[in-house]
JSON list of C-alpha atoms and ligand atoms in Angstrom, two decimals:
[
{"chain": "A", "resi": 68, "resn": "UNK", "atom": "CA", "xyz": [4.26, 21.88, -1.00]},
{"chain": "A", "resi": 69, "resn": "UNK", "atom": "CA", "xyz": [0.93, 19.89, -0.51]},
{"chain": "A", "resi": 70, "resn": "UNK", "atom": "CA", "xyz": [-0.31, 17.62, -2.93]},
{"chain": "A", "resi": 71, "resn": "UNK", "atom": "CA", "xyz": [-4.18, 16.24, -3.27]},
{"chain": "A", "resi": 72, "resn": "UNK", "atom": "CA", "xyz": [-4.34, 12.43, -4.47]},
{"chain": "A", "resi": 73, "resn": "UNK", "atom": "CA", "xyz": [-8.54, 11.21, -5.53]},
{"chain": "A", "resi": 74, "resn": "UNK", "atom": "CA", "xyz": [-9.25, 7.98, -5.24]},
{"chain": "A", "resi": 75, "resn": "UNK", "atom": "CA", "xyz": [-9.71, 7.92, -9.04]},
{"chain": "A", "resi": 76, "resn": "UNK", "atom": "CA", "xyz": [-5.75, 8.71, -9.44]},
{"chain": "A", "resi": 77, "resn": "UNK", "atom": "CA", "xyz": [-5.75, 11.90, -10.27]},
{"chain": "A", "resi": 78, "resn": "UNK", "atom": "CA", "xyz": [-4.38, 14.87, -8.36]},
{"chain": "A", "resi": 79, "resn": "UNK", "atom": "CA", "xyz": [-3.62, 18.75, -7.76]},
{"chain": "A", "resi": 80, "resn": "UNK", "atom": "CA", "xyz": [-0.85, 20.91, -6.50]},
{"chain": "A", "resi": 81, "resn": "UNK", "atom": "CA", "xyz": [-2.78, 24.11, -6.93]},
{"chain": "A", "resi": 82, "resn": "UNK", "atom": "CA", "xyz": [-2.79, 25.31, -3.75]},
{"chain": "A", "resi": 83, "resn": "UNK", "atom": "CA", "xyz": [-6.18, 27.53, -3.68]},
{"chain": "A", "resi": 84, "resn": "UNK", "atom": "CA", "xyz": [-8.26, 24.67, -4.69]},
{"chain": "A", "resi": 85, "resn": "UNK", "atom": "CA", "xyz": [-6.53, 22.32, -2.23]},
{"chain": "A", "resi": 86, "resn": "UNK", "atom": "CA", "xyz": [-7.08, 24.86, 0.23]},
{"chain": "A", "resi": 87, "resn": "UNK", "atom": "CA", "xyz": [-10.77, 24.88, -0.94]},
{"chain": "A", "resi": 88, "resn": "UNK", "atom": "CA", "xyz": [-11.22, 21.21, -0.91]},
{"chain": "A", "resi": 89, "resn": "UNK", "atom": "CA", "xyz": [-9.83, 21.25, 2.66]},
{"chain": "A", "resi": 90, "resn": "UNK", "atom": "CA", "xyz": [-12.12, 23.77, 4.01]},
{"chain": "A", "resi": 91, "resn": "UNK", "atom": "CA", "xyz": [-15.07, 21.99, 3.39]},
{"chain": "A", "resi": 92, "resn": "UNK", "atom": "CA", "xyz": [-14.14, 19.73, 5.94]},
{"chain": "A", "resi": 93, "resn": "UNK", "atom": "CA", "xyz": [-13.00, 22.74, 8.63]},
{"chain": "A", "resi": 94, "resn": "UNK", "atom": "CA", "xyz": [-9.05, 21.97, 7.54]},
{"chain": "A", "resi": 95, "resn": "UNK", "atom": "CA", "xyz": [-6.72, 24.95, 7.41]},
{"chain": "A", "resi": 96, "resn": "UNK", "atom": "CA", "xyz": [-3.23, 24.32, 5.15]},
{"chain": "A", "resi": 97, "resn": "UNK", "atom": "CA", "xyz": [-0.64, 27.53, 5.19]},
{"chain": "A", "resi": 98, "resn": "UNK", "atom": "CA", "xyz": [2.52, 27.54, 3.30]},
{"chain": "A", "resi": 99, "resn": "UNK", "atom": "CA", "xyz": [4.96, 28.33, 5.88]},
{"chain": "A", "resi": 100, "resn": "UNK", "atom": "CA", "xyz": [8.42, 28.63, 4.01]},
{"chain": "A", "resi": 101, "resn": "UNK", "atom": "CA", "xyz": [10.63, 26.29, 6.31]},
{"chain": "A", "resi": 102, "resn": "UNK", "atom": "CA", "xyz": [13.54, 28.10, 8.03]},
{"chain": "A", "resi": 103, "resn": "UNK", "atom": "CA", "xyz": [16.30, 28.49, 5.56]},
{"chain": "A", "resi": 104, "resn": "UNK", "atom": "CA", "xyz": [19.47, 29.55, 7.44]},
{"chain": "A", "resi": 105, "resn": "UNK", "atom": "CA", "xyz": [22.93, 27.65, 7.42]},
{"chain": "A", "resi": 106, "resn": "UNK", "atom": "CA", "xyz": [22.57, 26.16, 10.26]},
{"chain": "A", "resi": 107, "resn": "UNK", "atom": "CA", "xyz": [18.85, 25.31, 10.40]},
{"chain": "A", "resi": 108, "resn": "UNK", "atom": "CA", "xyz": [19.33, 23.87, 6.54]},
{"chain": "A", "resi": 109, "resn": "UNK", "atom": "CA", "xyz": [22.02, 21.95, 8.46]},
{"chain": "A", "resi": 110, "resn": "UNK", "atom": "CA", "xyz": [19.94, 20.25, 10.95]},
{"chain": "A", "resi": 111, "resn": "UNK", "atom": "CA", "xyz": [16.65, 19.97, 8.33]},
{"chain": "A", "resi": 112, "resn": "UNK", "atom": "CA", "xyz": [19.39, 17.84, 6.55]},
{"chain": "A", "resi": 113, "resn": "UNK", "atom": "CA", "xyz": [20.01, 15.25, 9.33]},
{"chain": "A", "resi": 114, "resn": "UNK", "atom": "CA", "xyz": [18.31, 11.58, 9.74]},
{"chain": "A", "resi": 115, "resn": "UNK", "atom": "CA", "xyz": [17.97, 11.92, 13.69]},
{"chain": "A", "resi": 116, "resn": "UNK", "atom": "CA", "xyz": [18.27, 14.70, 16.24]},
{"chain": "A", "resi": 117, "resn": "UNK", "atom": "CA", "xyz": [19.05, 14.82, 19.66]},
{"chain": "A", "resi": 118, "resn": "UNK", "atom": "CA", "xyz": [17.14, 17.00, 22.35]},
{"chain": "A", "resi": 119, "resn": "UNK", "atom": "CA", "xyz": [19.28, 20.12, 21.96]},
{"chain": "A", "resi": 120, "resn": "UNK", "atom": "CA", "xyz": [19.12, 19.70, 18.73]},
{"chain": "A", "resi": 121, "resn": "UNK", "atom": "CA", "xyz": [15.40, 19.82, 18.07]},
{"chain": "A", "resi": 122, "resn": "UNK", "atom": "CA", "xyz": [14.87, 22.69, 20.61]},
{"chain": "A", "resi": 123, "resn": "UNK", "atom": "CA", "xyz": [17.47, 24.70, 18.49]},
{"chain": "A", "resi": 124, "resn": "UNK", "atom": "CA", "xyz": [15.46, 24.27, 15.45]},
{"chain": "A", "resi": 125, "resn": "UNK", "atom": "CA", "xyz": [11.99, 24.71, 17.68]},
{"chain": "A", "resi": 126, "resn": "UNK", "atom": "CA", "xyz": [13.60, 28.23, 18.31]},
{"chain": "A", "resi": 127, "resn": "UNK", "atom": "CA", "xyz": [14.13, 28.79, 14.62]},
{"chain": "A", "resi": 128, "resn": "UNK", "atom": "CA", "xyz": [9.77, 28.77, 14.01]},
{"chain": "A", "resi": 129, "resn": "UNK", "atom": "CA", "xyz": [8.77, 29.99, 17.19]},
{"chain": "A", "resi": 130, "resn": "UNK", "atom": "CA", "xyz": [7.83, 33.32, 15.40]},
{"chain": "A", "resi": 131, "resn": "UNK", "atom": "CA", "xyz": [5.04, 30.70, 14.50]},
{"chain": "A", "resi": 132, "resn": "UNK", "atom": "CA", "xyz": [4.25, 29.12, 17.94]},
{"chain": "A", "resi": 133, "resn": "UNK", "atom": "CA", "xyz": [4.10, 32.83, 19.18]},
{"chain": "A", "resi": 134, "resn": "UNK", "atom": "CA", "xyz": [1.26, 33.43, 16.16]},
{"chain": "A", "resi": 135, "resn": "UNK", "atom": "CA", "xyz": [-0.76, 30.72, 16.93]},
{"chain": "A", "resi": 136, "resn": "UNK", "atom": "CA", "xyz": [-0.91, 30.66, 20.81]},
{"chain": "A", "resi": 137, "resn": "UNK", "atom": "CA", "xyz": [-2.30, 34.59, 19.84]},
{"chain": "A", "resi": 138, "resn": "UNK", "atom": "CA", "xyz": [-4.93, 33.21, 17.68]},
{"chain": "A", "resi": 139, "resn": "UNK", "atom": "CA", "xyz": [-5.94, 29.74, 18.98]},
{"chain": "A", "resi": 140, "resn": "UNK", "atom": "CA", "xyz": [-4.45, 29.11, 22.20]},
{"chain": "A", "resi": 141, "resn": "UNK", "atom": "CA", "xyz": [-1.67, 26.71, 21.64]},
{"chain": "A", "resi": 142, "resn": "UNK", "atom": "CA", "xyz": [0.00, 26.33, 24.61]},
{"chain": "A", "resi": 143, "resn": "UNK", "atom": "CA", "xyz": [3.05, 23.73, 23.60]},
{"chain": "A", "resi": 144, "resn": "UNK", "atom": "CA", "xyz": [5.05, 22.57, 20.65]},
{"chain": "A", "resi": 145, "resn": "UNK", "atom": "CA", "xyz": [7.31, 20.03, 20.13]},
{"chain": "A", "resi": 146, "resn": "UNK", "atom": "CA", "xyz": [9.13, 18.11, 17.04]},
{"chain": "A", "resi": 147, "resn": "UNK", "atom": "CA", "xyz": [8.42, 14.91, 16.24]},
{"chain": "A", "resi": 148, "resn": "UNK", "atom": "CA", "xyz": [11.95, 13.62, 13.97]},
{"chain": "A", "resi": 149, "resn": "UNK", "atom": "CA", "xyz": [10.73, 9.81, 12.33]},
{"chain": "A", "resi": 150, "resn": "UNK", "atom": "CA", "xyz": [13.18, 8.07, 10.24]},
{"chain": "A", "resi": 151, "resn": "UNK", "atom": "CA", "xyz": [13.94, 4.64, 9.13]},
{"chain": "A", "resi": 152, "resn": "UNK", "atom": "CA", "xyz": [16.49, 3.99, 11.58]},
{"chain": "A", "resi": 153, "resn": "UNK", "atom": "CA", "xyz": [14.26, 4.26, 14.79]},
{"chain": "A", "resi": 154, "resn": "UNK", "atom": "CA", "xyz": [13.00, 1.02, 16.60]},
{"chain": "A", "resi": 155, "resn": "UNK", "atom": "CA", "xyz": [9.47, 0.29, 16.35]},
{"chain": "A", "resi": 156, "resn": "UNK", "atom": "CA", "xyz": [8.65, 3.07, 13.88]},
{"chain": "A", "resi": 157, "resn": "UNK", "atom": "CA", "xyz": [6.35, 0.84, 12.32]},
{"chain": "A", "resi": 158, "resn": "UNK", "atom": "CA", "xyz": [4.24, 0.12, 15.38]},
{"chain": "A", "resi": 159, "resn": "UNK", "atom": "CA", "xyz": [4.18, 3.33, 16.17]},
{"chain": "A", "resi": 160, "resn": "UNK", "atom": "CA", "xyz": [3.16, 4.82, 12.70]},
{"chain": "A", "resi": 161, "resn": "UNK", "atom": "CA", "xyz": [0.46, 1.69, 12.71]},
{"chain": "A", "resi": 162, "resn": "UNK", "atom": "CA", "xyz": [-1.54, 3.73, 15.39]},
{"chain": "A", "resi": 163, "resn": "UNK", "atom": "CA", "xyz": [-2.40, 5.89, 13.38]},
{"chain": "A", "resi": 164, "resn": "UNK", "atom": "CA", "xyz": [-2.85, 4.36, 9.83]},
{"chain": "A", "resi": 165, "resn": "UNK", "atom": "CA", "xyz": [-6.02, 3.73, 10.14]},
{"chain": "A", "resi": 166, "resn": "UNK", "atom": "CA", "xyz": [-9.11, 6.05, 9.92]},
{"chain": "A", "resi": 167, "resn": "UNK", "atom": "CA", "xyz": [-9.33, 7.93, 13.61]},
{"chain": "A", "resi": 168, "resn": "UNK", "atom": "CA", "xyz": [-9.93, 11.32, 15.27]},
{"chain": "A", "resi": 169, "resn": "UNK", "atom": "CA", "xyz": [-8.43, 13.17, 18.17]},
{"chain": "A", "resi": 170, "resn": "UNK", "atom": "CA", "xyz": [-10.64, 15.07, 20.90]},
{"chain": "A", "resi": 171, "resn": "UNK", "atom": "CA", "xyz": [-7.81, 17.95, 20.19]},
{"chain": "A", "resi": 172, "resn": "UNK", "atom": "CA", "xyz": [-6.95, 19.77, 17.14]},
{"chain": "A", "resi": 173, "resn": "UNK", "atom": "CA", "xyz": [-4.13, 18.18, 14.88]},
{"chain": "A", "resi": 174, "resn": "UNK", "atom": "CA", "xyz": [-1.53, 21.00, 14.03]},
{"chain": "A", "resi": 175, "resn": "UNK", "atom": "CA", "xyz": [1.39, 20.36, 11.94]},
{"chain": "A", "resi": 176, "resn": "UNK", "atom": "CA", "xyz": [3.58, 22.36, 10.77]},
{"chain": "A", "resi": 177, "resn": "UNK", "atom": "CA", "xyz": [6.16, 20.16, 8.70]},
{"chain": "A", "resi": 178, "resn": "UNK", "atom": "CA", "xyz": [9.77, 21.43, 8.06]},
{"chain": "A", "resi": 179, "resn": "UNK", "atom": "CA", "xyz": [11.52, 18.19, 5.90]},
{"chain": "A", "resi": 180, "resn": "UNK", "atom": "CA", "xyz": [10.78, 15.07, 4.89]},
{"chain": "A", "resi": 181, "resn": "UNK", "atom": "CA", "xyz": [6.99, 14.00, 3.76]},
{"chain": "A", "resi": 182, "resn": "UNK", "atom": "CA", "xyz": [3.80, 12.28, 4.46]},
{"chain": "A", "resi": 183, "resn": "UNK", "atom": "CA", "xyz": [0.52, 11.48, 3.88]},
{"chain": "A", "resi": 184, "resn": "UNK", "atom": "CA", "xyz": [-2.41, 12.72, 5.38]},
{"chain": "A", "resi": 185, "resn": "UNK", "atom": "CA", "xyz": [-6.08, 10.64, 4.24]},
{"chain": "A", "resi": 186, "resn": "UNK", "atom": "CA", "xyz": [-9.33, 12.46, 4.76]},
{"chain": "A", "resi": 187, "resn": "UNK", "atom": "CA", "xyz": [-13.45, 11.69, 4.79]},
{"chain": "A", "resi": 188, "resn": "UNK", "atom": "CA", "xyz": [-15.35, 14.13, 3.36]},
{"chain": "A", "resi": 189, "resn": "UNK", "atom": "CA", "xyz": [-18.96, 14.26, 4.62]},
{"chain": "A", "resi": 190, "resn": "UNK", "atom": "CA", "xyz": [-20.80, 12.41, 2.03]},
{"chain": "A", "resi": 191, "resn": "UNK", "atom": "CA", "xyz": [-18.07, 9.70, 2.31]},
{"chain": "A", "resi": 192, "resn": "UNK", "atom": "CA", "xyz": [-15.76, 10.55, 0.05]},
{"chain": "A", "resi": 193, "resn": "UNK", "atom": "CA", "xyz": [-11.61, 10.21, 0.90]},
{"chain": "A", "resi": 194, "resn": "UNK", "atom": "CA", "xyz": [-8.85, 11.38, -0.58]},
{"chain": "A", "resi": 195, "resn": "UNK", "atom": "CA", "xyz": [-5.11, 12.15, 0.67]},
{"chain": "A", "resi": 196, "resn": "UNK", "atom": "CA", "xyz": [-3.14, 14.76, 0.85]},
{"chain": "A", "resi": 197, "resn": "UNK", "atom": "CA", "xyz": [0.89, 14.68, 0.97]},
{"chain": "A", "resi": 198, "resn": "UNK", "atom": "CA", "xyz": [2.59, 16.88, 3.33]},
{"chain": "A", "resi": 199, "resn": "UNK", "atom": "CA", "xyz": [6.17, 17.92, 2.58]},
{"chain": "A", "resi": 200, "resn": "UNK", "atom": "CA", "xyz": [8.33, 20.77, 4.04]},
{"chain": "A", "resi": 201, "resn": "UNK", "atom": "CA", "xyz": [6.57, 24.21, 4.00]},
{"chain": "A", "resi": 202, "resn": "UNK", "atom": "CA", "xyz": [3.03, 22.98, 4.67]},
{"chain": "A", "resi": 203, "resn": "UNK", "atom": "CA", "xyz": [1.27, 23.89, 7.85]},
{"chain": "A", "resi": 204, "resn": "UNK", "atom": "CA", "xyz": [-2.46, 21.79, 8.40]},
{"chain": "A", "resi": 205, "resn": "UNK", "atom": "CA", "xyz": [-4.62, 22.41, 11.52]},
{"chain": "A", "resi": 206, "resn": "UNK", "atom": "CA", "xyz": [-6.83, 18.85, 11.46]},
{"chain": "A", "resi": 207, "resn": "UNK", "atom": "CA", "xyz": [-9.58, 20.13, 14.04]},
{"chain": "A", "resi": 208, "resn": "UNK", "atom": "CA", "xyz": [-10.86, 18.06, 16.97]},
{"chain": "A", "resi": 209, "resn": "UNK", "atom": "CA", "xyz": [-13.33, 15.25, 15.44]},
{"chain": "A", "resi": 210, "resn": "UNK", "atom": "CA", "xyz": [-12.19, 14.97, 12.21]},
{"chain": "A", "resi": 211, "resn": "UNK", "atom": "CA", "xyz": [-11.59, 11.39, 10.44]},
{"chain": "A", "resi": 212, "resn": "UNK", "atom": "CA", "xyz": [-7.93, 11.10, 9.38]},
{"chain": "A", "resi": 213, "resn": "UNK", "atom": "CA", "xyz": [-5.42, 9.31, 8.88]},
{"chain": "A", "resi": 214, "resn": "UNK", "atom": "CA", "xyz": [-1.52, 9.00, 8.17]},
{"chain": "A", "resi": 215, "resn": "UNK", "atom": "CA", "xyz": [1.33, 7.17, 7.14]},
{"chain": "A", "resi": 216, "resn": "UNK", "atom": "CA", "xyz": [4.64, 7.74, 5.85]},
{"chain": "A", "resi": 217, "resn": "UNK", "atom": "CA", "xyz": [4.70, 6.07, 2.93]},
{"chain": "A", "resi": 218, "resn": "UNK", "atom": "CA", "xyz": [7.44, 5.31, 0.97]},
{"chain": "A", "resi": 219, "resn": "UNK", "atom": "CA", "xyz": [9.80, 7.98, 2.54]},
{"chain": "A", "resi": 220, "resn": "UNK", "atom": "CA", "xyz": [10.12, 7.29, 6.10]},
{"chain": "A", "resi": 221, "resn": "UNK", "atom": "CA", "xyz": [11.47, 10.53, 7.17]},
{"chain": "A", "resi": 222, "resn": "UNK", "atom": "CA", "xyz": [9.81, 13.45, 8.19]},
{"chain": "A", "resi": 223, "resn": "UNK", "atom": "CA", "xyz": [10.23, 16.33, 10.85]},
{"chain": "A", "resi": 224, "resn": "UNK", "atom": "CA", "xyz": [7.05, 18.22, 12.12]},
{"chain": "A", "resi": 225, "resn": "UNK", "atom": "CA", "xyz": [6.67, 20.29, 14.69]},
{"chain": "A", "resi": 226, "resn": "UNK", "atom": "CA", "xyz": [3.35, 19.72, 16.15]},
{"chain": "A", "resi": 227, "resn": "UNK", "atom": "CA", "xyz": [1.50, 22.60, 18.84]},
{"chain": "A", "resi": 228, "resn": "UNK", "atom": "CA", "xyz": [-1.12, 21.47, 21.56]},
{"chain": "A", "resi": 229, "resn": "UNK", "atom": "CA", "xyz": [-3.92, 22.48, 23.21]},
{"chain": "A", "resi": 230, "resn": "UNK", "atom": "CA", "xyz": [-4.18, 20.40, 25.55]},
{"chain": "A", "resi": 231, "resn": "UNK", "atom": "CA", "xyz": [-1.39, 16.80, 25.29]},
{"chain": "A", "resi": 232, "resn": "UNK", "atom": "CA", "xyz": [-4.35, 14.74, 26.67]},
{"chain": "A", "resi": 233, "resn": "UNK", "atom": "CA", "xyz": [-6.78, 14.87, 23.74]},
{"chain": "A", "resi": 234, "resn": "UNK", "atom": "CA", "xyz": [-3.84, 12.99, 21.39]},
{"chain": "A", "resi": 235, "resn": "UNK", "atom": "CA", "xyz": [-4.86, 10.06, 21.90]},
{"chain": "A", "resi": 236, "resn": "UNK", "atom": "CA", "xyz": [-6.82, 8.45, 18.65]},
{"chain": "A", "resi": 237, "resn": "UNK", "atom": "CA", "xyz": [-10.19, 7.37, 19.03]},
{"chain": "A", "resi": 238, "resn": "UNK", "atom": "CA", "xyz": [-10.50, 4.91, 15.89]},
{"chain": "A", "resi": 239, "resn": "UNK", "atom": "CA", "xyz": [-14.29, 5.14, 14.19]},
{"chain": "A", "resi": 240, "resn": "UNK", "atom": "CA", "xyz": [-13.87, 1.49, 12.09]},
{"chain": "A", "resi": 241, "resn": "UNK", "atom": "CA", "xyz": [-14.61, 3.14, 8.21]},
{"chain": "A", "resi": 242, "resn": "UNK", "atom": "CA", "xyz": [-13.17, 1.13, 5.94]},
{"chain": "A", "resi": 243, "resn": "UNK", "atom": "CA", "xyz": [-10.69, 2.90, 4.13]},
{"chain": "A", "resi": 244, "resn": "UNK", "atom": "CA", "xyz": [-10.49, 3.80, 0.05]},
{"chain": "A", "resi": 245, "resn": "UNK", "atom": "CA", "xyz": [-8.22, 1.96, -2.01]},
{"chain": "A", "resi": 246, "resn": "UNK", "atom": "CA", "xyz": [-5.30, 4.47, -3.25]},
{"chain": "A", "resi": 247, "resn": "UNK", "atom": "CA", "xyz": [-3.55, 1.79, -5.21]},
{"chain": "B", "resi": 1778, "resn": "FE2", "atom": "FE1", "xyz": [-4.29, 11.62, 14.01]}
]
């Protein structure tokens, strides 16, 4: 379940006015329960997973893919599996650490693990939001971000396209809030 962190140090886990907060800048967050079978707690459980692996949990949420390519027009989903174990996790994660924006939507739909989402609102304002199993966020095209682990290192998302091409981050040079 999300949680919103202000620059000033406090923070919320009341989802309707973290919802609210987010919709002033064109964000959607759902709670999407993540899939809670035997085997799918099984795999949710596991540091790394291997191709067949991934696609069998893919198949557990595709109830979800099948909702969104209805409404938006996803076209493909995959799952992203980070842990602290992978080489060059941190060069990878420093991509996108720092404030950027995507010419495609952001969709996440996050089934274990955690991160951390930072946002600019549009008088200049940031604050960050931590993603954890259950939450779904739609980041639309254009929208300063960005996102680290943290602390955690592990997380498993799925994440739904558009179009792959417009993933690439375009960085915009704000400086960044201190979160302490
Ligand atoms: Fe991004």
């Amino acid at each position: 379940m999300a949680r919103m962190i202000f620059s000033n140090g406090s923070e919320t886990r009341d989802l309707p006015v973290i919802q609210r907060r987010l919709a002033g800048i064109g964000i959607t967050l759902r709670h999407w329960p993540e899939p809670a079978t035997p085997r799918a707690r099984e795999l949710l459980a596991m540091a790394a997973l291997s191709d067949a692996e991934k696609e069998e949990l893919l198949g557990a949420v595709d109830n979800r893919f099948e909702e969104l390519k209805k409404e938006a027009g996803y076209t493909t989903r995959d799952m992203i599996v980070l842990h602290e174990d992978i080489p060059g996790l941190a060069d990878m994660l420093g991509k996108f650490d720092k404030i950027h924006l995507h010419t495609d939507d952001e969709v996440r739909y996050i089934v274990a693990g955690k991160g951390y989402f930072g946002f600019v609102e549009k008088d200049g304002n940031q604050f960050m939001l931590e993603v954890s199993a259950g939450d779904y966020i739609n980041v639309p095209a254009n929208t300063e971000h960005w996102f680290t682990l943290g602390d955690s290192k592990r997380i498993k998302a799925v994440r739904y396209f558009i179009d792959t091409s417009g993933w690439t981050p375009v960085y915009t040079k704000r400086a960044m809030a201190n979160f302490g």
